[in-house]
Tab-separated table of C-alpha atoms in Angstrom:
chain	number	residue	atom	x	y	z
A	1402	MET	CA	41.287	43.199	5.172
A	1403	THR	CA	37.522	42.667	4.551
A	1404	PRO	CA	35.017	42.941	7.458
A	1405	ARG	CA	32.962	39.915	8.283
A	1406	THR	CA	29.285	40.305	7.722
A	1407	THR	CA	26.531	38.015	9.031
A	1408	PRO	CA	24.032	36.761	6.439
A	1409	PHE	CA	20.556	38.297	6.441
A	1410	ILE	CA	18.908	34.863	6.248
A	1411	ARG	CA	19.470	32.368	9.063
A	1412	THR	CA	20.376	28.907	8.196
A	1413	CYS	CA	17.393	26.591	8.429
A	1414	PHE	CA	17.015	22.879	8.233
A	1415	VAL	CA	14.330	21.064	6.250
A	1416	GLN	CA	13.118	17.659	7.174
A	1417	ASP	CA	11.028	15.693	4.726
A	1418	THR	CA	9.050	12.515	5.188
A	1419	VAL	CA	8.173	10.072	2.475
A	1420	LEU	CA	4.696	8.717	2.903
A	1421	GLN	CA	4.217	5.015	2.112
A	1422	LEU	CA	0.826	3.649	1.184
A	1423	PRO	CA	-0.421	1.659	4.063
A	1424	LEU	CA	-2.188	-1.034	1.965
A	1425	ARG	CA	-0.905	-3.246	-0.893
A	1426	LEU	CA	-3.427	-5.019	-3.061
A	1427	SER	CA	-2.745	-8.442	-4.442
A	1428	GLY	CA	-4.385	-7.349	-7.685
A	1429	THR	CA	-6.573	-4.785	-9.216
A	1430	ASP	CA	-8.011	-6.565	-12.184
A	1431	PHE	CA	-9.887	-9.850	-11.893
A	1432	LEU	CA	-10.905	-11.902	-14.913
A	1433	PHE	CA	-13.584	-14.543	-14.491
A	1434	GLU	CA	-13.975	-17.254	-17.159
A	1435	ILE	CA	-17.386	-18.671	-17.352
A	1436	PRO	CA	-18.399	-21.703	-19.480
A	1437	SER	CA	-20.615	-21.044	-22.452
A	1438	ARG	CA	-24.333	-20.775	-22.015
A	1439	THR	CA	-24.906	-24.115	-23.706
A	1440	GLU	CA	-22.619	-25.887	-21.222
A	1441	VAL	CA	-24.368	-24.256	-18.300
A	1442	THR	CA	-27.830	-25.252	-19.805
A	1443	LYS	CA	-26.790	-28.842	-20.044
A	1444	THR	CA	-25.829	-29.022	-16.325
A	1445	HIS	CA	-28.795	-26.913	-15.248
A	1446	LYS	CA	-26.639	-25.201	-12.621
A	1447	LYS	CA	-25.873	-21.593	-12.019
A	1448	VAL	CA	-22.136	-21.018	-12.359
A	1449	THR	CA	-20.238	-19.090	-9.692
A	1450	LYS	CA	-16.596	-18.293	-9.964
A	1451	THR	CA	-14.500	-16.877	-7.052
A	1452	GLN	CA	-11.222	-15.136	-6.864
A	1453	ASP	CA	-9.402	-13.668	-3.866
A	1454	LEU	CA	-8.308	-10.083	-3.294
A	1455	VAL	CA	-5.721	-9.893	-0.512
A	1456	LEU	CA	-5.083	-6.605	1.364
A	1457	HIS	CA	-1.667	-6.355	3.021
A	1458	ASN	CA	-1.086	-3.798	5.793
A	1459	LEU	CA	2.426	-2.489	5.238
A	1460	SER	CA	2.453	-0.042	8.008
A	1461	HIS	CA	3.194	-0.366	11.735
A	1462	ARG	CA	-0.260	0.995	12.587
A	1463	ASN	CA	-3.848	-0.280	12.438
A	1464	VAL	CA	-5.501	0.538	9.109
A	1465	GLN	CA	-9.203	0.714	8.729
A	1466	TRP	CA	-10.337	0.025	5.146
A	1467	MET	CA	-13.496	0.050	3.131
A	1468	LEU	CA	-14.552	-1.144	-0.344
A	1469	ASP	CA	-17.069	1.263	-1.843
A	1470	THR	CA	-19.572	-0.410	-4.108
A	1471	SER	CA	-22.062	2.413	-4.061
A	1472	LYS	CA	-21.092	3.743	-7.572
A	1473	ALA	CA	-20.504	0.261	-9.088
A	1474	GLY	CA	-24.093	-0.096	-10.425
A	1475	LYS	CA	-26.667	-2.750	-10.394
A	1476	LEU	CA	-24.281	-5.704	-10.753
A	1477	PHE	CA	-23.582	-5.677	-7.010
A	1478	ASN	CA	-27.181	-4.975	-6.070
A	1479	ASN	CA	-28.639	-7.899	-8.160
A	1480	GLY	CA	-25.941	-10.409	-6.851
A	1481	THR	CA	-23.900	-10.782	-10.020
A	1482	PHE	CA	-20.858	-9.682	-8.008
A	1483	LYS	CA	-20.424	-10.314	-4.302
A	1484	LEU	CA	-17.642	-9.383	-1.931
A	1485	SER	CA	-17.202	-11.438	1.285
A	1486	LYS	CA	-16.165	-8.297	3.254
A	1487	LEU	CA	-16.794	-4.552	2.537
A	1488	HIS	CA	-14.780	-3.134	5.426
A	1489	GLY	CA	-12.446	-4.031	8.210
A	1490	LEU	CA	-9.509	-3.231	10.462
A	1491	LEU	CA	-6.040	-4.569	9.582
A	1492	LYS	CA	-3.461	-4.825	12.340
A	1493	PRO	CA	0.184	-3.916	11.496
A	1494	GLN	CA	2.003	-6.253	9.030
A	1495	THR	CA	-1.125	-8.511	8.620
A	1496	GLU	CA	-3.355	-9.370	5.606
A	1497	CYS	CA	-7.046	-9.847	4.908
A	1498	ASN	CA	-8.575	-12.191	2.319
A	1499	ILE	CA	-11.663	-11.013	0.493
A	1500	ALA	CA	-13.488	-13.385	-1.781
A	1501	ILE	CA	-14.901	-11.824	-5.026
A	1502	SER	CA	-17.677	-13.981	-6.373
A	1503	PHE	CA	-19.066	-13.717	-9.859
A	1504	SER	CA	-22.342	-15.378	-10.674
A	1505	PRO	CA	-23.873	-14.035	-13.925
A	1506	GLU	CA	-27.433	-14.727	-15.108
A	1507	ASP	CA	-26.601	-14.386	-18.809
A	1508	CYS	CA	-23.893	-11.892	-19.586
A	1509	PRO	CA	-20.944	-12.532	-21.857
A	1510	TRP	CA	-18.931	-9.453	-20.802
A	1511	LEU	CA	-19.223	-7.354	-17.656
A	1512	LYS	CA	-16.943	-4.777	-16.022
A	1513	GLU	CA	-17.362	-2.968	-12.651
A	1514	ASP	CA	-15.067	-0.656	-10.746
A	1515	VAL	CA	-14.812	-0.620	-6.949
A	1516	SER	CA	-12.827	1.862	-5.059
A	1517	CYS	CA	-10.771	1.044	-1.975
A	1518	ARG	CA	-9.965	3.752	0.546
A	1519	ASP	CA	-8.972	4.318	4.116
A	1520	ALA	CA	-12.104	4.482	6.164
């Protein structure tokens, strides 16, 4: 007969939690098609194109968000790109619509990066 021994290490339980991102973006790349310079010159109008970015709050808590354009360069400062909102508070399971406007002076190809983070 073998004597029973107790283990040196007690049994422990591990609980893990999977974190879900609180925001879902409708898109991360936006392509604006602008008529050629000759077409714009004929109408004598400045062309502005707008697309929507939709932020969805997937969590059951309020989420404060902010779009950071500080490192995006001069294209936001001179008005080539405009955002209708730069920050806000989203209630649980709601969404926010942000208009992104592109109104170039004379640029065939431009690219800017904007970061979105919890505020």
